PDB file of C-alpha atoms in Angstrom:
ATOM      1  CA  MET D  22      -0.063   0.000   0.036  1.00 51.00           C
ATOM      2  CA  ALA D  23       2.991   2.295  -0.260  1.00 51.00           C
ATOM      3  CA  ASP D  24       1.667   3.653  -3.615  1.00 60.00           C
ATOM      4  CA  GLY D  25      -1.577   5.100  -1.783  1.00 61.00           C
ATOM      5  CA  ALA D  26      -3.862   2.588  -3.361  1.00 72.00           C
ATOM      6  CA  ARG D  27      -6.949   2.005  -1.261  1.00 74.00           C
ATOM      7  CA  LEU D  28      -7.925  -1.568  -0.216  1.00 76.00           C
ATOM      8  CA  ALA D  29     -11.311  -2.950  -1.150  1.00 83.00           C
ATOM      9  CA  ASP D  30     -13.268  -4.463   1.694  1.00 81.00           C
ATOM     10  CA  PRO D  31     -12.463  -8.156   0.632  1.00 87.00           C
ATOM     11  CA  ALA D  32      -8.724  -7.204   0.769  1.00 85.00           C
ATOM     12  CA  VAL D  33      -9.213  -5.767   4.205  1.00 83.00           C
ATOM     13  CA  GLU D  34     -10.999  -8.776   5.446  1.00 83.00           C
ATOM     14  CA  ALA D  35      -8.356 -10.963   4.032  1.00 86.00           C
ATOM     15  CA  ARG D  36      -5.546  -9.078   5.770  1.00 86.00           C
ATOM     16  CA  LEU D  37      -7.550  -8.979   9.085  1.00 81.00           C
ATOM     17  CA  ALA D  38      -7.888 -12.753   8.951  1.00 84.00           C
ATOM     18  CA  ARG D  39      -4.125 -13.175   8.144  1.00 86.00           C
ATOM     19  CA  LEU D  40      -3.403 -10.938  11.027  1.00 83.00           C
ATOM     20  CA  ASP D  41      -5.488 -13.032  13.474  1.00 81.00           C
ATOM     21  CA  GLU D  42      -3.589 -16.181  12.212  1.00 84.00           C
ATOM     22  CA  LEU D  43      -0.200 -14.521  12.875  1.00 82.00           C
ATOM     23  CA  LEU D  44      -1.216 -13.279  16.249  1.00 77.00           C
ATOM     24  CA  GLU D  45      -2.473 -16.659  17.346  1.00 80.00           C
ATOM     25  CA  ARG D  46       0.823 -18.199  16.078  1.00 79.00           C
ATOM     26  CA  LEU D  47       2.638 -15.479  18.042  1.00 77.00           C
ATOM     27  CA  GLU D  48       0.714 -16.142  21.433  1.00 76.00           C
ATOM     28  CA  SER D  49       1.540 -19.851  20.979  1.00 77.00           C
ATOM     29  CA  ASP D  50       5.226 -19.411  20.807  1.00 72.00           C
ATOM     30  CA  GLY D  51       7.005 -19.118  24.043  1.00 60.00           C
ATOM     31  CA  ASP D  52       9.062 -16.084  23.169  1.00 65.00           C
ATOM     32  CA  ALA D  53       6.338 -14.000  21.415  1.00 71.00           C
ATOM     33  CA  ALA D  54       6.184 -11.592  24.393  1.00 74.00           C
ATOM     34  CA  GLU D  55       8.212  -8.878  22.782  1.00 75.00           C
ATOM     35  CA  ALA D  56       6.375  -9.163  19.445  1.00 79.00           C
ATOM     36  CA  LEU D  57       3.061  -8.869  21.274  1.00 78.00           C
ATOM     37  CA  GLU D  58       4.278  -5.869  23.094  1.00 80.00           C
ATOM     38  CA  SER D  59       5.374  -4.290  19.802  1.00 78.00           C
ATOM     39  CA  VAL D  60       1.945  -4.651  18.310  1.00 82.00           C
ATOM     40  CA  GLY D  61       0.364  -3.300  21.585  1.00 83.00           C
ATOM     41  CA  LEU D  62       2.548  -0.212  21.474  1.00 83.00           C
ATOM     42  CA  LEU D  63       1.797   0.382  17.795  1.00 83.00           C
ATOM     43  CA  THR D  64      -1.862   0.001  18.484  1.00 86.00           C
ATOM     44  CA  ASP D  65      -1.587   2.636  21.297  1.00 88.00           C
ATOM     45  CA  VAL D  66       0.232   5.064  18.963  1.00 86.00           C
ATOM     46  CA  TYR D  67      -2.233   4.594  16.163  1.00 86.00           C
ATOM     47  CA  GLY D  68      -5.198   4.995  18.560  1.00 87.00           C
ATOM     48  CA  GLU D  69      -3.706   8.364  19.725  1.00 90.00           C
ATOM     49  CA  ALA D  70      -3.280   9.442  16.220  1.00 87.00           C
ATOM     50  CA  LEU D  71      -6.887   8.513  15.480  1.00 89.00           C
ATOM     51  CA  ALA D  72      -7.994  10.288  18.507  1.00 90.00           C
ATOM     52  CA  ARG D  73      -6.099  13.528  17.595  1.00 89.00           C
ATOM     53  CA  LEU D  74      -7.695  13.369  14.030  1.00 89.00           C
ATOM     54  CA  LEU D  75     -11.252  13.112  15.623  1.00 91.00           C
ATOM     55  CA  ASP D  76     -10.664  15.980  17.990  1.00 91.00           C
ATOM     56  CA  GLY D  77     -12.948  18.853  16.808  1.00 87.00           C
ATOM     57  CA  ALA D  78     -14.369  16.789  14.059  1.00 91.00           C
ATOM     58  CA  ASP D  79     -17.867  17.863  12.892  1.00 92.00           C
ATOM     59  CA  ALA D  80     -20.958  15.705  13.296  1.00 91.00           C
ATOM     60  CA  ALA D  81     -20.968  14.747   9.664  1.00 92.00           C
ATOM     61  CA  LEU D  82     -17.452  13.475   9.638  1.00 91.00           C
ATOM     62  CA  LEU D  83     -18.176  11.469  12.824  1.00 89.00           C
ATOM     63  CA  ASP D  84     -21.293   9.963  11.349  1.00 87.00           C
ATOM     64  CA  ARG D  85     -19.541   8.924   8.109  1.00 90.00           C
ATOM     65  CA  VAL D  86     -16.597   7.337  10.133  1.00 88.00           C
ATOM     66  CA  ALA D  87     -19.026   5.644  12.386  1.00 85.00           C
ATOM     67  CA  ASP D  88     -21.054   4.290   9.407  1.00 84.00           C
ATOM     68  CA  ASP D  89     -17.974   2.724   7.826  1.00 86.00           C
ATOM     69  CA  GLU D  90     -17.633  -0.866   9.400  1.00 83.00           C
ATOM     70  CA  LEU D  91     -13.815  -0.892   9.335  1.00 86.00           C
ATOM     71  CA  LEU D  92     -13.513   2.530  10.802  1.00 89.00           C
ATOM     72  CA  ALA D  93     -16.212   1.961  13.318  1.00 88.00           C
ATOM     73  CA  HIS D  94     -14.240  -1.244  14.612  1.00 86.00           C
ATOM     74  CA  LEU D  95     -11.197   1.067  14.889  1.00 89.00           C
ATOM     75  CA  LEU D  96     -13.139   3.470  16.932  1.00 91.00           C
ATOM     76  CA  VAL D  97     -14.425   0.774  19.173  1.00 89.00           C
ATOM     77  CA  LEU D  98     -10.906  -0.836  19.604  1.00 88.00           C
ATOM     78  CA  HIS D  99      -9.580   2.692  20.727  1.00 89.00           C
ATOM     79  CA  SER D 100     -12.731   3.573  22.815  1.00 89.00           C
ATOM     80  CA  LEU D 101     -13.372   6.604  20.438  1.00 90.00           C
ATOM     81  CA  HIS D 102     -16.690   5.523  19.003  1.00 91.00           C
ATOM     82  CA  PRO D 103     -19.174   8.545  19.275  1.00 88.00           C
ATOM     83  CA  GLU D 104     -22.081   6.282  19.861  1.00 90.00           C
ATOM     84  CA  PRO D 105     -22.627   4.300  23.135  1.00 93.00           C
ATOM     85  CA  PRO D 106     -22.652   0.617  22.897  1.00 94.00           C
ATOM     86  CA  GLU D 107     -26.325   0.494  23.447  1.00 95.00           C
ATOM     87  CA  ARG D 108     -27.102   2.649  20.364  1.00 93.00           C
ATOM     88  CA  ARG D 109     -24.758   0.599  18.218  1.00 93.00           C
ATOM     89  CA  ALA D 110     -26.304  -2.624  19.271  1.00 94.00           C
ATOM     90  CA  GLU D 111     -29.730  -1.324  18.670  1.00 94.00           C
ATOM     91  CA  ARG D 112     -28.651  -0.263  15.151  1.00 90.00           C
ATOM     92  CA  ALA D 113     -27.193  -3.624  14.386  1.00 91.00           C
ATOM     93  CA  VAL D 114     -30.636  -5.099  15.246  1.00 93.00           C
ATOM     94  CA  GLU D 115     -32.372  -2.453  12.948  1.00 93.00           C
ATOM     95  CA  ARG D 116     -30.105  -3.589  10.146  1.00 91.00           C
ATOM     96  CA  LEU D 117     -30.980  -7.154  10.637  1.00 92.00           C
ATOM     97  CA  ARG D 118     -34.694  -6.848  10.990  1.00 93.00           C
ATOM     98  CA  PRO D 119     -35.537  -6.452   7.293  1.00 93.00           C
ATOM     99  CA  ALA D 120     -33.875  -9.792   6.358  1.00 90.00           C
ATOM    100  CA  VAL D 121     -35.544 -11.544   9.431  1.00 90.00           C
ATOM    101  CA  ARG D 122     -39.071 -10.004   8.289  1.00 91.00           C
ATOM    102  CA  GLU D 123     -38.305 -11.133   4.752  1.00 91.00           C
ATOM    103  CA  ARG D 124     -38.278 -14.755   6.174  1.00 86.00           C
ATOM    104  CA  GLY D 125     -41.529 -14.322   8.040  1.00 87.00           C
ATOM    105  CA  GLY D 126     -39.964 -13.437  11.713  1.00 89.00           C
ATOM    106  CA  ASP D 127     -39.123 -10.274  13.519  1.00 91.00           C
ATOM    107  CA  LEU D 128     -36.798  -8.859  15.952  1.00 92.00           C
ATOM    108  CA  GLN D 129     -37.670  -6.375  18.806  1.00 92.00           C
ATOM    109  CA  TRP D 130     -35.118  -4.337  20.550  1.00 94.00           C
ATOM    110  CA  LEU D 131     -35.601  -4.568  24.416  1.00 95.00           C
ATOM    111  CA  GLY D 132     -32.521  -2.553  25.566  1.00 95.00           C
ATOM    112  CA  VAL D 133     -29.539  -3.081  27.561  1.00 95.00           C
ATOM    113  CA  GLU D 134     -29.414  -4.001  31.290  1.00 94.00           C
ATOM    114  CA  ASP D 135     -26.107  -4.598  33.234  1.00 93.00           C
ATOM    115  CA  GLY D 136     -24.036  -5.015  30.083  1.00 94.00           C
ATOM    116  CA  VAL D 137     -26.525  -7.460  28.508  1.00 96.00           C
ATOM    117  CA  ALA D 138     -28.423  -6.609  25.316  1.00 95.00           C
ATOM    118  CA  ARG D 139     -31.759  -8.131  25.336  1.00 96.00           C
ATOM    119  CA  LEU D 140     -34.036  -8.655  22.283  1.00 93.00           C
ATOM    120  CA  ARG D 141     -37.096 -10.838  21.308  1.00 92.00           C
ATOM    121  CA  VAL D 142     -36.497 -12.942  18.109  1.00 90.00           C
ATOM    122  CA  ASP D 143     -39.795 -14.089  16.614  1.00 86.00           C
ATOM    123  CA  SER D 144     -39.059 -16.993  14.142  1.00 73.00           C
ATOM    124  CA  GLY D 145     -42.563 -16.520  12.591  1.00 66.00           C
ATOM    125  CA  GLY D 146     -43.932 -19.911  13.581  1.00 54.00           C
ATOM    126  CA  GLY D 147     -42.210 -21.666  11.056  1.00 48.00           C
ATOM    127  CA  GLY D 148     -41.380 -19.007   8.577  1.00 44.00           C
ATOM    128  CA  CYS D 149     -37.839 -18.499   9.633  1.00 45.00           C
ATOM    129  CA  GLY D 150     -37.592 -21.228  12.425  1.00 43.00           C
ATOM    130  CA  SER D 151     -37.764 -23.988   9.888  1.00 41.00           C
ATOM    131  CA  GLY D 152     -38.735 -22.678   6.424  1.00 41.00           C
ATOM    132  CA  CYS D 153     -35.865 -20.407   5.615  1.00 46.00           C
ATOM    133  CA  GLY D 154     -33.238 -22.987   5.653  1.00 44.00           C
ATOM    134  CA  ALA D 155     -31.924 -22.364   8.988  1.00 46.00           C
ATOM    135  CA  GLY D 156     -33.156 -23.047  12.355  1.00 50.00           C
ATOM    136  CA  GLY D 157     -34.444 -20.416  14.772  1.00 55.00           C
ATOM    137  CA  GLY D 158     -31.291 -21.104  16.805  1.00 66.00           C
ATOM    138  CA  ASP D 159     -29.239 -20.149  13.690  1.00 82.00           C
ATOM    139  CA  VAL D 160     -31.100 -16.710  13.439  1.00 84.00           C
ATOM    140  CA  THR D 161     -30.511 -16.212  17.138  1.00 87.00           C
ATOM    141  CA  GLU D 162     -26.705 -16.927  16.782  1.00 90.00           C
ATOM    142  CA  VAL D 163     -26.380 -14.559  13.768  1.00 89.00           C
ATOM    143  CA  VAL D 164     -28.201 -11.725  15.753  1.00 90.00           C
ATOM    144  CA  ARG D 165     -25.951 -12.449  18.771  1.00 92.00           C
ATOM    145  CA  ALA D 166     -22.793 -12.349  16.746  1.00 91.00           C
ATOM    146  CA  THR D 167     -23.875  -9.140  14.789  1.00 91.00           C
ATOM    147  CA  VAL D 168     -24.762  -7.411  18.156  1.00 93.00           C
ATOM    148  CA  LEU D 169     -21.488  -8.351  19.796  1.00 92.00           C
ATOM    149  CA  ALA D 170     -19.485  -7.218  16.601  1.00 89.00           C
ATOM    150  CA  ALA D 171     -21.056  -3.830  16.771  1.00 90.00           C
ATOM    151  CA  ALA D 172     -20.756  -3.490  20.571  1.00 92.00           C
ATOM    152  CA  PRO D 173     -18.113  -5.653  21.931  1.00 91.00           C
ATOM    153  CA  GLU D 174     -18.194  -3.892  25.153  1.00 92.00           C
ATOM    154  CA  LEU D 175     -21.463  -5.658  26.037  1.00 95.00           C
ATOM    155  CA  ARG D 176     -21.086  -8.885  28.097  1.00 94.00           C
ATOM    156  CA  SER D 177     -23.584 -10.835  26.208  1.00 94.00           C
ATOM    157  CA  VAL D 178     -26.826 -10.963  24.281  1.00 94.00           C
ATOM    158  CA  GLU D 179     -29.932 -12.556  25.690  1.00 94.00           C
ATOM    159  CA  ALA D 180     -32.434 -13.461  22.850  1.00 89.00           C
ATOM    160  CA  ILE D 181     -35.851 -14.268  23.882  1.00 88.00           C
ATOM    161  CA  THR D 182     -37.420 -16.544  21.250  1.00 80.00           C
ATOM    162  CA  ALA D 183     -41.083 -16.267  20.667  1.00 66.00           C
ATOM    163  CA  GLU D 184     -43.010 -18.518  18.171  1.00 55.00           C
ATOM    164  CA  ARG D 185     -45.744 -16.385  16.431  1.00 49.00           C
ATOM    165  CA  ALA D 186     -49.107 -17.652  17.645  1.00 46.00           C
ATOM    166  CA  LYS D 187     -51.006 -19.706  14.919  1.00 53.00           C
ATOM    167  CA  PRO D 188     -54.639 -18.900  14.302  1.00 54.00           C
ATOM    168  CA  PRO D 189     -57.223 -21.261  16.031  1.00 54.00           C
ATOM    169  CA  ALA D 190     -58.318 -24.284  14.180  1.00 58.00           C
ATOM    170  CA  PHE D 191     -61.842 -24.140  15.175  1.00 59.00           C
ATOM    171  CA  VAL D 192     -64.591 -21.681  14.241  1.00 58.00           C
ATOM    172  CA  PRO D 193     -66.036 -19.745  17.250  1.00 61.00           C
ATOM    173  CA  LEU D 194     -69.625 -20.879  18.112  1.00 61.00           C
ATOM    174  CA  ALA D 195     -70.906 -17.302  18.141  1.00 63.00           C
ATOM    175  CA  THR D 196     -69.803 -17.141  14.405  1.00 60.00           C
ATOM    176  CA  LEU D 197     -71.901 -20.095  13.487  1.00 59.00           C
ATOM    177  CA  THR D 198     -74.946 -19.020  15.194  1.00 62.00           C
ATOM    178  CA  THR D 199     -74.867 -15.501  13.715  1.00 57.00           C
ATOM    179  CA  ARG D 200     -74.512 -16.889  10.244  1.00 52.00           C
ATOM    180  CA  ARG D 201     -77.321 -19.364  10.642  1.00 51.00           C
ATOM    181  CA  ALA D 202     -79.738 -16.658  11.852  1.00 52.00           C
ATOM    182  CA  GLU D 203     -78.840 -14.375   8.882  1.00 53.00           C
ATOM    183  CA  ARG D 204     -79.606 -17.116   6.262  1.00 53.00           C
ATOM    184  CA  PRO D 205     -83.077 -16.688   4.353  1.00 56.00           C
ATOM    185  CA  GLN D 206     -85.496 -19.391   5.128  1.00 57.00           C
ATOM    186  CA  GLU D 207     -85.574 -22.027   2.267  1.00 53.00           C
ATOM    187  CA  ALA D 208     -88.628 -22.334   0.416  1.00 52.00           C
ATOM    188  CA  ARG D 209     -90.422 -25.860   1.103  1.00 50.00           C
TER     189      ARG D 209
END
């Protein structure tokens, strides 16, 4: 990247995955303490540089930075994100809601209490629980992972699952007696 070329998101993701591999390898080696300390110090310096860049930034720039997934992760890493974790978690749920609704389910944000995000996951009575190619538990895990990626400061995500009530299989008696009384008398 010395030539100033920008990285596309897939290239960034590939580099992050490789970095994770390298850091895991460093941690498993007995003499990796100095390498890890170097990475930590570099991270501290870059965090300070990012903080200085954001000092006095206008709201439009902060919004743009916060809306970019890569930059948002950097802001979280350095405790600089302009939005509190509760709002970031709620926004993550809002972004997932259309995909869940498309499959017949729904998500309802309930808030954060003691570092635990709470939400209701309605699988749609089979719409997303069994008919969308993934179990209701899979939907819950995707929601959990997405919320924690947006707000890693949270301790956990509590998803309350709810199956949508199915309509009754019987016809109420009052409906039958009302219809019978409204029928014209048949000629004999």
